[in-house]
Each structure stands twice: as structure tokens, then as C-alpha cells.
């Protein structure tokens, strides 16, 4: 992931503020201005836009909403944020209110909404599979296509394992940036596995999807192989390693989302790695396939997996 010098300096300053605020656990518009949030949301880099969404989720609504709707790029990301973090009706209202200014916004809302998997499924119990791999998305990615059947990452992993679960009842969660939502998702994951049983379960989880998986192990979910990608390592999500045969924790030092934004305000150590052990292996992804180090979103890119040799983990 390559950034301009101005963006490098900007995100470094934001990171310093988040580091300082780890102590108080709160951020206000006095710390980071609405204009700075808008600048992040409007950035063409997915990682910087996601940092903007993280900050947005930690700040009061007053004064921020109007600022982030000042340009098309930040308004688009604001709608995506609202679908997961607040509610689809609120996102739809925003899209309608600003449709005259940004004609594409309502269609953008409809497209994102159509990608949402149903939550809280009451599916009939399926026949037990021998081996099954599931991909779990992270924060605000419920509407993304990469993890869904037919998406680039789903196709890549399934092309190797041949056993990635797909379909309209694939596991998904809200993606909201709140502890309670990750706890709820962990319970839902355990329930989902009960209706989709298998002899050996492998999970590939991106960002806070990894923390959903780790929480599920504390609820008794047994995982043969868990591969976490850029998962923020936080104190409240430490796993029950008795229920994980092998944990590969993949990280990149170029990941601007994992920490300090993703670990705020309960970071464990440096926020990127677990303690190495017999069943826990930390792996640094160093090549995005395009001459640089991978950012947060690029950790689920097939090019990164090929260039960094992550396919050998499967």
C-alpha cells in the first residue's frame, strides 16, 4: 500500500492522537475535527477511509454528520458506515435526503443493502460435512463481495480447498464497531455451526471477524485451523486455545487499521501479535504482489496471498 507524503504525515498524526487517547478511552471533536474525519472518509485508500469510519464510530454524531456529507466520496462511505453501525433505515434516509446533491447515493444504498446476508437464520440442520472452511468478514464489511460466494477472495480460497461454504445462508454478522455486536456475532457463529455441522472446521477471518471467532472459542466452538488476517489484538478477545488446534495470526506492519484504530481502547501489547506457542504462529505478510507491503484490506487480496506465500497455510 502506497500513500502520499501528506497522507503519511496525516495518518501518523491521527495515530498519535489515538495512542494518547488509549488512556481515557474517549475521542471528541476537540481531538479530531469533523473536517479531519471527512478527509479520511474521502480518501481513495480503503485503509484510511476505514480509519475514518472507526473514528466516526467513537465520536458523537453532533457536528460530524454534516461535515462528512460535504463531498461525494465521504458521503458514500458514510452511508456504508450507517448501514452497519446504525441502521439501514437511517442510511436510506440520508441517501434520499442527499440524492439531489449526489444522484448516485440512493442506488449505492440499494446495492449495498442487496448484498446483506440475513442475520439470525433459523435454518434446518444440514447434513454433517467432513471438512468445511468459512470466511468471516470484519467491521463494516457485511456488504462487501470479497468474502461472499463468487467474490475474489472466496474464489481464490475455494480454488485451493474446494470446501468453502457459500450460498444465501453463509455466516455473516452486522460488522458494527461495538463490543456487544461482536459478542452477539460470536453466539450467532456457534449457533450457525450447529445447523451446519462438520467434522473439521477451518476459519479464515479478517479484522474483527477474527475476534468474533476468538470469542466463539470461549463459548465452546472447536476450530481445527483459524487464520486471522489483520485482527486487532485486544485484551477482551483472548481465545480459549484448548478449542483451537492451530492459530495462524497474519499481520502487516503497514496495516494502518489493525492498530491503533482497531485496538482502541483495549490494546494488548503492540496490538498485532499473540504470544507464540505450540499452537499459535504469528506471520508477517510482507508483499502485496505489487512491490509494496499489504495494508489492512489487502490482507484478503489473492495477490497478497500469492506473493506472501500464505496459500501454504491452507
PDB file of N, CA and C in Angstrom, residues 207-307:
ATOM      1  N   UNK A 207      -9.849  -8.992  10.172  1.00  0.00           N
ATOM      2  CA  UNK A 207     -10.077  -7.885  11.093  1.00  0.00           C
ATOM      3  C   UNK A 207     -10.847  -8.353  12.328  1.00  0.00           C
ATOM      4  N   UNK A 208     -11.924  -7.633  12.705  1.00  0.00           N
ATOM      5  CA  UNK A 208     -12.669  -8.022  13.905  1.00  0.00           C
ATOM      6  C   UNK A 208     -13.467  -9.306  13.706  1.00  0.00           C
ATOM      7  N   UNK A 209     -13.540  -9.807  12.477  1.00  0.00           N
ATOM      8  CA  UNK A 209     -14.101 -11.139  12.271  1.00  0.00           C
ATOM      9  C   UNK A 209     -13.266 -12.178  12.997  1.00  0.00           C
ATOM     10  N   UNK A 210     -11.962 -11.898  13.123  1.00  0.00           N
ATOM     11  CA  UNK A 210     -11.102 -12.776  13.903  1.00  0.00           C
ATOM     12  C   UNK A 210     -11.474 -12.766  15.368  1.00  0.00           C
ATOM     13  N   UNK A 211     -11.827 -11.597  15.886  1.00  0.00           N
ATOM     14  CA  UNK A 211     -12.221 -11.517  17.295  1.00  0.00           C
ATOM     15  C   UNK A 211     -13.567 -12.181  17.545  1.00  0.00           C
ATOM     16  N   UNK A 212     -14.447 -12.147  16.559  1.00  0.00           N
ATOM     17  CA  UNK A 212     -15.700 -12.903  16.657  1.00  0.00           C
ATOM     18  C   UNK A 212     -15.379 -14.391  16.809  1.00  0.00           C
ATOM     19  N   UNK A 213     -14.442 -14.879  16.010  1.00  0.00           N
ATOM     20  CA  UNK A 213     -14.047 -16.288  16.064  1.00  0.00           C
ATOM     21  C   UNK A 213     -13.382 -16.633  17.392  1.00  0.00           C
ATOM     22  N   UNK A 214     -12.508 -15.747  17.863  1.00  0.00           N
ATOM     23  CA  UNK A 214     -11.822 -15.992  19.134  1.00  0.00           C
ATOM     24  C   UNK A 214     -12.811 -16.041  20.295  1.00  0.00           C
ATOM     25  N   UNK A 215     -13.782 -15.137  20.280  1.00  0.00           N
ATOM     26  CA  UNK A 215     -14.820 -15.159  21.317  1.00  0.00           C
ATOM     27  C   UNK A 215     -15.616 -16.456  21.263  1.00  0.00           C
ATOM     28  N   UNK A 216     -15.877 -16.940  20.051  1.00  0.00           N
ATOM     29  CA  UNK A 216     -16.664 -18.169  19.895  1.00  0.00           C
ATOM     30  C   UNK A 216     -15.954 -19.366  20.516  1.00  0.00           C
ATOM     31  N   UNK A 217     -14.619 -19.359  20.515  1.00  0.00           N
ATOM     32  CA  UNK A 217     -13.903 -20.477  21.151  1.00  0.00           C
ATOM     33  C   UNK A 217     -14.134 -20.483  22.655  1.00  0.00           C
ATOM     34  N   UNK A 218     -14.383 -19.326  23.217  1.00  0.00           N
ATOM     35  CA  UNK A 218     -14.684 -19.254  24.653  1.00  0.00           C
ATOM     36  C   UNK A 218     -16.106 -19.707  24.949  1.00  0.00           C
ATOM     37  N   UNK A 219     -16.905 -19.844  23.901  1.00  0.00           N
ATOM     38  CA  UNK A 219     -18.261 -20.377  24.036  1.00  0.00           C
ATOM     39  C   UNK A 219     -18.301 -21.860  23.687  1.00  0.00           C
ATOM     40  N   UNK A 220     -17.124 -22.435  23.433  1.00  0.00           N
ATOM     41  CA  UNK A 220     -17.045 -23.872  23.179  1.00  0.00           C
ATOM     42  C   UNK A 220     -16.840 -24.280  21.738  1.00  0.00           C
ATOM     43  N   UNK A 221     -16.799 -23.312  20.801  1.00  0.00           N
ATOM     44  CA  UNK A 221     -16.613 -23.671  19.395  1.00  0.00           C
ATOM     45  C   UNK A 221     -15.216 -24.243  19.182  1.00  0.00           C
ATOM     46  N   UNK A 222     -15.157 -25.407  18.537  1.00  0.00           N
ATOM     47  CA  UNK A 222     -13.876 -26.052  18.268  1.00  0.00           C
ATOM     48  C   UNK A 222     -13.476 -25.807  16.815  1.00  0.00           C
ATOM     49  N   UNK A 223     -12.263 -25.308  16.624  1.00  0.00           N
ATOM     50  CA  UNK A 223     -11.767 -24.952  15.301  1.00  0.00           C
ATOM     51  C   UNK A 223     -10.466 -25.702  15.051  1.00  0.00           C
ATOM     52  N   UNK A 224     -10.405 -26.381  13.909  1.00  0.00           N
ATOM     53  CA  UNK A 224      -9.158 -27.084  13.586  1.00  0.00           C
ATOM     54  C   UNK A 224      -8.053 -26.083  13.236  1.00  0.00           C
ATOM     55  N   UNK A 225      -8.377 -25.180  12.322  1.00  0.00           N
ATOM     56  CA  UNK A 225      -7.392 -24.184  11.898  1.00  0.00           C
ATOM     57  C   UNK A 225      -8.069 -22.824  11.795  1.00  0.00           C
ATOM     58  N   UNK A 226      -7.518 -21.849  12.501  1.00  0.00           N
ATOM     59  CA  UNK A 226      -8.033 -20.485  12.441  1.00  0.00           C
ATOM     60  C   UNK A 226      -6.933 -19.585  11.894  1.00  0.00           C
ATOM     61  N   UNK A 227      -7.237 -18.906  10.784  1.00  0.00           N
ATOM     62  CA  UNK A 227      -6.305 -17.952  10.187  1.00  0.00           C
ATOM     63  C   UNK A 227      -6.903 -16.564  10.358  1.00  0.00           C
ATOM     64  N   UNK A 228      -6.276 -15.747  11.174  1.00  0.00           N
ATOM     65  CA  UNK A 228      -6.756 -14.377  11.367  1.00  0.00           C
ATOM     66  C   UNK A 228      -5.910 -13.435  10.514  1.00  0.00           C
ATOM     67  N   UNK A 229      -6.572 -12.461   9.907  1.00  0.00           N
ATOM     68  CA  UNK A 229      -5.920 -11.522   8.999  1.00  0.00           C
ATOM     69  C   UNK A 229      -6.096 -10.100   9.521  1.00  0.00           C
ATOM     70  N   UNK A 230      -5.040  -9.498  10.011  1.00  0.00           N
ATOM     71  CA  UNK A 230      -5.124  -8.122  10.498  1.00  0.00           C
ATOM     72  C   UNK A 230      -6.088  -7.940  11.647  1.00  0.00           C
ATOM     73  N   UNK A 231      -6.248  -8.968  12.465  1.00  0.00           N
ATOM     74  CA  UNK A 231      -7.174  -8.891  13.597  1.00  0.00           C
ATOM     75  C   UNK A 231      -6.579  -8.031  14.716  1.00  0.00           C
ATOM     76  N   UNK A 232      -7.298  -6.996  15.166  1.00  0.00           N
ATOM     77  CA  UNK A 232      -6.807  -6.169  16.276  1.00  0.00           C
ATOM     78  C   UNK A 232      -6.699  -7.018  17.548  1.00  0.00           C
ATOM     79  N   UNK A 233      -5.510  -7.101  18.098  1.00  0.00           N
ATOM     80  CA  UNK A 233      -5.297  -7.943  19.283  1.00  0.00           C
ATOM     81  C   UNK A 233      -5.631  -7.126  20.523  1.00  0.00           C
ATOM     82  N   UNK A 234      -6.741  -7.508  21.155  1.00  0.00           N
ATOM     83  CA  UNK A 234      -7.262  -6.750  22.289  1.00  0.00           C
ATOM     84  C   UNK A 234      -7.458  -7.657  23.493  1.00  0.00           C
ATOM     85  N   UNK A 235      -7.423  -7.054  24.658  1.00  0.00           N
ATOM     86  CA  UNK A 235      -7.484  -7.811  25.905  1.00  0.00           C
ATOM     87  C   UNK A 235      -8.783  -8.589  26.065  1.00  0.00           C
ATOM     88  N   UNK A 236      -9.891  -8.026  25.583  1.00  0.00           N
ATOM     89  CA  UNK A 236     -11.181  -8.678  25.827  1.00  0.00           C
ATOM     90  C   UNK A 236     -11.494  -9.813  24.862  1.00  0.00           C
ATOM     91  N   UNK A 237     -10.590 -10.087  23.899  1.00  0.00           N
ATOM     92  CA  UNK A 237     -10.872 -11.130  22.908  1.00  0.00           C
ATOM     93  C   UNK A 237      -9.840 -12.254  22.912  1.00  0.00           C
ATOM     94  N   UNK A 238      -9.137 -12.430  24.001  1.00  0.00           N
ATOM     95  CA  UNK A 238      -8.168 -13.520  24.059  1.00  0.00           C
ATOM     96  C   UNK A 238      -8.911 -14.852  23.987  1.00  0.00           C
ATOM     97  N   UNK A 239      -8.406 -15.809  23.186  1.00  0.00           N
ATOM     98  CA  UNK A 239      -9.152 -17.044  22.912  1.00  0.00           C
ATOM     99  C   UNK A 239      -8.974 -18.123  23.971  1.00  0.00           C
ATOM    100  N   UNK A 240      -9.801 -19.158  23.860  1.00  0.00           N
ATOM    101  CA  UNK A 240      -9.589 -20.389  24.611  1.00  0.00           C
ATOM    102  C   UNK A 240      -8.817 -21.318  23.683  1.00  0.00           C
ATOM    103  N   UNK A 241      -7.512 -21.361  23.841  1.00  0.00           N
ATOM    104  CA  UNK A 241      -6.656 -22.112  22.919  1.00  0.00           C
ATOM    105  C   UNK A 241      -6.879 -23.619  22.998  1.00  0.00           C
ATOM    106  N   UNK A 242      -7.572 -24.077  24.018  1.00  0.00           N
ATOM    107  CA  UNK A 242      -7.891 -25.508  24.088  1.00  0.00           C
ATOM    108  C   UNK A 242      -8.839 -25.909  22.970  1.00  0.00           C
ATOM    109  N   UNK A 243      -9.533 -24.915  22.405  1.00  0.00           N
ATOM    110  CA  UNK A 243     -10.508 -25.201  21.351  1.00  0.00           C
ATOM    111  C   UNK A 243     -10.006 -24.856  19.953  1.00  0.00           C
ATOM    112  N   UNK A 244      -8.723 -24.514  19.835  1.00  0.00           N
ATOM    113  CA  UNK A 244      -8.128 -24.223  18.525  1.00  0.00           C
ATOM    114  C   UNK A 244      -6.903 -25.115  18.350  1.00  0.00           C
ATOM    115  N   UNK A 245      -6.929 -25.968  17.337  1.00  0.00           N
ATOM    116  CA  UNK A 245      -5.771 -26.834  17.112  1.00  0.00           C
ATOM    117  C   UNK A 245      -4.575 -26.031  16.611  1.00  0.00           C
ATOM    118  N   UNK A 246      -4.837 -25.067  15.709  1.00  0.00           N
ATOM    119  CA  UNK A 246      -3.746 -24.279  15.149  1.00  0.00           C
ATOM    120  C   UNK A 246      -4.248 -22.882  14.803  1.00  0.00           C
ATOM    121  N   UNK A 247      -3.558 -21.868  15.320  1.00  0.00           N
ATOM    122  CA  UNK A 247      -3.914 -20.472  15.050  1.00  0.00           C
ATOM    123  C   UNK A 247      -2.768 -19.792  14.310  1.00  0.00           C
ATOM    124  N   UNK A 248      -3.054 -19.363  13.073  1.00  0.00           N
ATOM    125  CA  UNK A 248      -2.117 -18.550  12.308  1.00  0.00           C
ATOM    126  C   UNK A 248      -2.598 -17.108  12.373  1.00  0.00           C
ATOM    127  N   UNK A 249      -1.793 -16.251  12.950  1.00  0.00           N
ATOM    128  CA  UNK A 249      -2.144 -14.835  13.042  1.00  0.00           C
ATOM    129  C   UNK A 249      -1.313 -14.051  12.024  1.00  0.00           C
ATOM    130  N   UNK A 250      -1.959 -13.638  10.929  1.00  0.00           N
ATOM    131  CA  UNK A 250      -1.270 -12.934   9.849  1.00  0.00           C
ATOM    132  C   UNK A 250      -1.431 -11.428  10.052  1.00  0.00           C
ATOM    133  N   UNK A 251      -0.315 -10.716   9.974  1.00  0.00           N
ATOM    134  CA  UNK A 251      -0.364  -9.268  10.170  1.00  0.00           C
ATOM    135  C   UNK A 251       0.586  -8.583   9.201  1.00  0.00           C
ATOM    136  N   UNK A 252       0.437  -7.282   9.068  1.00  0.00           N
ATOM    137  CA  UNK A 252       1.343  -6.464   8.266  1.00  0.00           C
ATOM    138  C   UNK A 252       1.677  -5.207   9.052  1.00  0.00           C
ATOM    139  N   UNK A 253       2.935  -4.842   9.084  1.00  0.00           N
ATOM    140  CA  UNK A 253       3.318  -3.618   9.788  1.00  0.00           C
ATOM    141  C   UNK A 253       2.864  -2.381   9.024  1.00  0.00           C
ATOM    142  N   UNK A 254       2.345  -2.588   7.821  1.00  0.00           N
ATOM    143  CA  UNK A 254       1.819  -1.482   7.015  1.00  0.00           C
ATOM    144  C   UNK A 254       0.305  -1.354   7.191  1.00  0.00           C
ATOM    145  N   UNK A 255      -0.257  -2.161   8.058  1.00  0.00           N
ATOM    146  CA  UNK A 255      -1.698  -2.138   8.323  1.00  0.00           C
ATOM    147  C   UNK A 255      -2.011  -0.956   9.240  1.00  0.00           C
ATOM    148  N   UNK A 256      -2.693   0.047   8.700  1.00  0.00           N
ATOM    149  CA  UNK A 256      -2.998   1.265   9.456  1.00  0.00           C
ATOM    150  C   UNK A 256      -4.306   1.166  10.241  1.00  0.00           C
ATOM    151  N   UNK A 257      -5.051   0.075  10.009  1.00  0.00           N
ATOM    152  CA  UNK A 257      -6.357  -0.081  10.651  1.00  0.00           C
ATOM    153  C   UNK A 257      -6.266  -0.960  11.892  1.00  0.00           C
ATOM    154  N   UNK A 258      -5.516  -2.038  11.800  1.00  0.00           N
ATOM    155  CA  UNK A 258      -5.426  -3.001  12.904  1.00  0.00           C
ATOM    156  C   UNK A 258      -5.121  -2.317  14.230  1.00  0.00           C
ATOM    157  N   UNK A 259      -4.164  -1.426  14.203  1.00  0.00           N
ATOM    158  CA  UNK A 259      -3.814  -0.633  15.378  1.00  0.00           C
ATOM    159  C   UNK A 259      -3.214   0.699  14.925  1.00  0.00           C
ATOM    160  N   UNK A 260      -3.510   1.812  15.607  1.00  0.00           N
ATOM    161  CA  UNK A 260      -4.219   1.907  16.889  1.00  0.00           C
ATOM    162  C   UNK A 260      -5.741   1.998  16.788  1.00  0.00           C
ATOM    163  N   UNK A 261      -6.290   2.193  15.563  1.00  0.00           N
ATOM    164  CA  UNK A 261      -7.743   2.387  15.455  1.00  0.00           C
ATOM    165  C   UNK A 261      -8.515   1.151  15.906  1.00  0.00           C
ATOM    166  N   UNK A 262      -8.145  -0.024  15.369  1.00  0.00           N
ATOM    167  CA  UNK A 262      -8.894  -1.239  15.671  1.00  0.00           C
ATOM    168  C   UNK A 262      -8.748  -1.732  17.089  1.00  0.00           C
ATOM    169  N   UNK A 263      -7.654  -1.374  17.749  1.00  0.00           N
ATOM    170  CA  UNK A 263      -7.435  -1.847  19.121  1.00  0.00           C
ATOM    171  C   UNK A 263      -7.923  -0.860  20.175  1.00  0.00           C
ATOM    172  N   UNK A 264      -8.413   0.277  19.750  1.00  0.00           N
ATOM    173  CA  UNK A 264      -8.845   1.320  20.688  1.00  0.00           C
ATOM    174  C   UNK A 264     -10.098   0.875  21.431  1.00  0.00           C
ATOM    175  N   UNK A 265     -10.198   0.941  22.764  1.00  0.00           N
ATOM    176  CA  UNK A 265      -9.182   1.445  23.697  1.00  0.00           C
ATOM    177  C   UNK A 265      -8.545   0.342  24.543  1.00  0.00           C
ATOM    178  N   UNK A 266      -8.608  -0.937  24.085  1.00  0.00           N
ATOM    179  CA  UNK A 266      -8.132  -2.041  24.932  1.00  0.00           C
ATOM    180  C   UNK A 266      -7.031  -2.855  24.261  1.00  0.00           C
ATOM    181  N   UNK A 267      -6.037  -2.187  23.753  1.00  0.00           N
ATOM    182  CA  UNK A 267      -4.961  -2.857  23.032  1.00  0.00           C
ATOM    183  C   UNK A 267      -4.147  -3.774  23.945  1.00  0.00           C
ATOM    184  N   UNK A 268      -3.819  -4.951  23.415  1.00  0.00           N
ATOM    185  CA  UNK A 268      -2.900  -5.855  24.111  1.00  0.00           C
ATOM    186  C   UNK A 268      -1.526  -5.717  23.465  1.00  0.00           C
ATOM    187  N   UNK A 269      -0.528  -5.412  24.276  1.00  0.00           N
ATOM    188  CA  UNK A 269       0.849  -5.235  23.788  1.00  0.00           C
ATOM    189  C   UNK A 269       0.862  -4.245  22.630  1.00  0.00           C
ATOM    190  N   UNK A 270       1.471  -4.639  21.493  1.00  0.00           N
ATOM    191  CA  UNK A 270       1.542  -3.710  20.359  1.00  0.00           C
ATOM    192  C   UNK A 270       0.312  -3.794  19.465  1.00  0.00           C
ATOM    193  N   UNK A 271      -0.598  -4.729  19.767  1.00  0.00           N
ATOM    194  CA  UNK A 271      -1.869  -4.803  19.048  1.00  0.00           C
ATOM    195  C   UNK A 271      -1.867  -5.632  17.790  1.00  0.00           C
ATOM    196  N   UNK A 272      -0.723  -6.249  17.449  1.00  0.00           N
ATOM    197  CA  UNK A 272      -0.652  -7.006  16.195  1.00  0.00           C
ATOM    198  C   UNK A 272      -0.467  -8.514  16.390  1.00  0.00           C
ATOM    199  N   UNK A 273       0.190  -8.923  17.457  1.00  0.00           N
ATOM    200  CA  UNK A 273       0.561 -10.333  17.595  1.00  0.00           C
ATOM    201  C   UNK A 273       0.114 -10.932  18.927  1.00  0.00           C
ATOM    202  N   UNK A 274       0.003 -12.273  18.903  1.00  0.00           N
ATOM    203  CA  UNK A 274      -0.233 -13.050  20.117  1.00  0.00           C
ATOM    204  C   UNK A 274       1.108 -13.615  20.582  1.00  0.00           C
ATOM    205  N   UNK A 275       1.125 -14.138  21.784  1.00  0.00           N
ATOM    206  CA  UNK A 275       2.326 -14.822  22.243  1.00  0.00           C
ATOM    207  C   UNK A 275       2.507 -16.112  21.459  1.00  0.00           C
ATOM    208  N   UNK A 276       3.680 -16.308  20.862  1.00  0.00           N
ATOM    209  CA  UNK A 276       3.932 -17.538  20.100  1.00  0.00           C
ATOM    210  C   UNK A 276       3.879 -18.751  21.015  1.00  0.00           C
ATOM    211  N   UNK A 277       3.398 -19.853  20.474  1.00  0.00           N
ATOM    212  CA  UNK A 277       3.324 -21.086  21.231  1.00  0.00           C
ATOM    213  C   UNK A 277       3.255 -22.266  20.290  1.00  0.00           C
ATOM    214  N   UNK A 278       3.025 -23.435  20.840  1.00  0.00           N
ATOM    215  CA  UNK A 278       2.954 -24.650  20.031  1.00  0.00           C
ATOM    216  C   UNK A 278       1.831 -24.553  19.007  1.00  0.00           C
ATOM    217  N   UNK A 279       0.708 -23.954  19.409  1.00  0.00           N
ATOM    218  CA  UNK A 279      -0.452 -23.883  18.519  1.00  0.00           C
ATOM    219  C   UNK A 279      -0.708 -22.486  17.975  1.00  0.00           C
ATOM    220  N   UNK A 280       0.165 -21.527  18.298  1.00  0.00           N
ATOM    221  CA  UNK A 280      -0.022 -20.137  17.852  1.00  0.00           C
ATOM    222  C   UNK A 280       1.208 -19.674  17.081  1.00  0.00           C
ATOM    223  N   UNK A 281       0.992 -19.280  15.831  1.00  0.00           N
ATOM    224  CA  UNK A 281       2.096 -18.834  14.981  1.00  0.00           C
ATOM    225  C   UNK A 281       1.756 -17.470  14.393  1.00  0.00           C
ATOM    226  N   UNK A 282       2.596 -16.481  14.643  1.00  0.00           N
ATOM    227  CA  UNK A 282       2.431 -15.151  14.058  1.00  0.00           C
ATOM    228  C   UNK A 282       3.220 -15.077  12.756  1.00  0.00           C
ATOM    229  N   UNK A 283       2.572 -14.583  11.711  1.00  0.00           N
ATOM    230  CA  UNK A 283       3.208 -14.486  10.402  1.00  0.00           C
ATOM    231  C   UNK A 283       3.045 -13.082   9.845  1.00  0.00           C
ATOM    232  N   UNK A 284       4.145 -12.486   9.436  1.00  0.00           N
ATOM    233  CA  UNK A 284       4.088 -11.156   8.832  1.00  0.00           C
ATOM    234  C   UNK A 284       3.965 -11.278   7.319  1.00  0.00           C
ATOM    235  N   UNK A 285       2.913 -10.691   6.757  1.00  0.00           N
ATOM    236  CA  UNK A 285       2.748 -10.629   5.302  1.00  0.00           C
ATOM    237  C   UNK A 285       3.544  -9.427   4.805  1.00  0.00           C
ATOM    238  N   UNK A 286       4.520  -9.670   3.943  1.00  0.00           N
ATOM    239  CA  UNK A 286       5.449  -8.614   3.559  1.00  0.00           C
ATOM    240  C   UNK A 286       5.288  -8.126   2.129  1.00  0.00           C
ATOM    241  N   UNK A 287       4.494  -8.821   1.314  1.00  0.00           N
ATOM    242  CA  UNK A 287       4.433  -8.498  -0.113  1.00  0.00           C
ATOM    243  C   UNK A 287       2.985  -8.484  -0.582  1.00  0.00           C
ATOM    244  N   UNK A 288       2.550  -7.346  -1.134  1.00  0.00           N
ATOM    245  CA  UNK A 288       1.184  -7.256  -1.648  1.00  0.00           C
ATOM    246  C   UNK A 288       1.081  -7.672  -3.109  1.00  0.00           C
ATOM    247  N   UNK A 289       2.202  -8.116  -3.676  1.00  0.00           N
ATOM    248  CA  UNK A 289       2.204  -8.534  -5.069  1.00  0.00           C
ATOM    249  C   UNK A 289       2.396  -7.412  -6.051  1.00  0.00           C
ATOM    250  N   UNK A 290       2.554  -6.194  -5.536  1.00  0.00           N
ATOM    251  CA  UNK A 290       2.705  -5.024  -6.402  1.00  0.00           C
ATOM    252  C   UNK A 290       3.871  -4.148  -5.958  1.00  0.00           C
ATOM    253  N   UNK A 291       4.832  -4.768  -5.306  1.00  0.00           N
ATOM    254  CA  UNK A 291       6.026  -4.031  -4.917  1.00  0.00           C
ATOM    255  C   UNK A 291       5.950  -3.310  -3.593  1.00  0.00           C
ATOM    256  N   UNK A 292       4.923  -3.580  -2.811  1.00  0.00           N
ATOM    257  CA  UNK A 292       4.784  -2.917  -1.519  1.00  0.00           C
ATOM    258  C   UNK A 292       4.346  -3.884  -0.439  1.00  0.00           C
ATOM    259  N   UNK A 293       4.177  -3.370   0.763  1.00  0.00           N
ATOM    260  CA  UNK A 293       3.659  -4.171   1.859  1.00  0.00           C
ATOM    261  C   UNK A 293       2.141  -4.031   1.896  1.00  0.00           C
ATOM    262  N   UNK A 294       1.431  -5.090   2.260  1.00  0.00           N
ATOM    263  CA  UNK A 294      -0.033  -5.021   2.245  1.00  0.00           C
ATOM    264  C   UNK A 294      -0.608  -4.146   3.348  1.00  0.00           C
ATOM    265  N   UNK A 295      -1.681  -3.451   3.011  1.00  0.00           N
ATOM    266  CA  UNK A 295      -2.447  -2.725   4.001  1.00  0.00           C
ATOM    267  C   UNK A 295      -3.515  -3.637   4.574  1.00  0.00           C
ATOM    268  N   UNK A 296      -4.414  -3.091   5.352  1.00  0.00           N
ATOM    269  CA  UNK A 296      -5.441  -3.883   6.035  1.00  0.00           C
ATOM    270  C   UNK A 296      -6.326  -4.632   5.041  1.00  0.00           C
ATOM    271  N   UNK A 297      -6.882  -3.920   4.076  1.00  0.00           N
ATOM    272  CA  UNK A 297      -7.790  -4.540   3.112  1.00  0.00           C
ATOM    273  C   UNK A 297      -7.061  -5.511   2.192  1.00  0.00           C
ATOM    274  N   UNK A 298      -5.785  -5.269   1.958  1.00  0.00           N
ATOM    275  CA  UNK A 298      -5.020  -6.126   1.045  1.00  0.00           C
ATOM    276  C   UNK A 298      -4.650  -7.466   1.666  1.00  0.00           C
ATOM    277  N   UNK A 299      -4.885  -7.632   2.953  1.00  0.00           N
ATOM    278  CA  UNK A 299      -4.606  -8.920   3.584  1.00  0.00           C
ATOM    279  C   UNK A 299      -5.566 -10.002   3.113  1.00  0.00           C
ATOM    280  N   UNK A 300      -6.710  -9.605   2.535  1.00  0.00           N
ATOM    281  CA  UNK A 300      -7.602 -10.613   1.951  1.00  0.00           C
ATOM    282  C   UNK A 300      -7.581 -10.554   0.423  1.00  0.00           C
ATOM    283  N   UNK A 301      -6.533  -9.987  -0.141  1.00  0.00           N
ATOM    284  CA  UNK A 301      -6.389  -9.933  -1.596  1.00  0.00           C
ATOM    285  C   UNK A 301      -5.611 -11.157  -2.078  1.00  0.00           C
ATOM    286  N   UNK A 302      -6.089 -11.847  -3.113  1.00  0.00           N
ATOM    287  CA  UNK A 302      -5.359 -13.003  -3.639  1.00  0.00           C
ATOM    288  C   UNK A 302      -3.906 -12.694  -3.991  1.00  0.00           C
ATOM    289  N   UNK A 303      -3.638 -11.491  -4.516  1.00  0.00           N
ATOM    290  CA  UNK A 303      -2.254 -11.138  -4.872  1.00  0.00           C
ATOM    291  C   UNK A 303      -1.339 -11.162  -3.651  1.00  0.00           C
ATOM    292  N   UNK A 304      -1.843 -10.676  -2.518  1.00  0.00           N
ATOM    293  CA  UNK A 304      -1.051 -10.708  -1.283  1.00  0.00           C
ATOM    294  C   UNK A 304      -0.799 -12.140  -0.841  1.00  0.00           C
ATOM    295  N   UNK A 305      -1.818 -12.960  -0.924  1.00  0.00           N
ATOM    296  CA  UNK A 305      -1.669 -14.355  -0.516  1.00  0.00           C
ATOM    297  C   UNK A 305      -0.643 -15.080  -1.374  1.00  0.00           C
ATOM    298  N   UNK A 306      -0.687 -14.834  -2.670  1.00  0.00           N
ATOM    299  CA  UNK A 306       0.270 -15.495  -3.568  1.00  0.00           C
ATOM    300  C   UNK A 306       1.686 -14.998  -3.312  1.00  0.00           C
ATOM    301  N   UNK A 307       1.854 -13.668  -3.256  1.00  0.00           N
ATOM    302  CA  UNK A 307       3.191 -13.083  -3.117  1.00  0.00           C
ATOM    303  C   UNK A 307       3.808 -13.359  -1.753  1.00  0.00           C
TER     304      UNK A 307
END
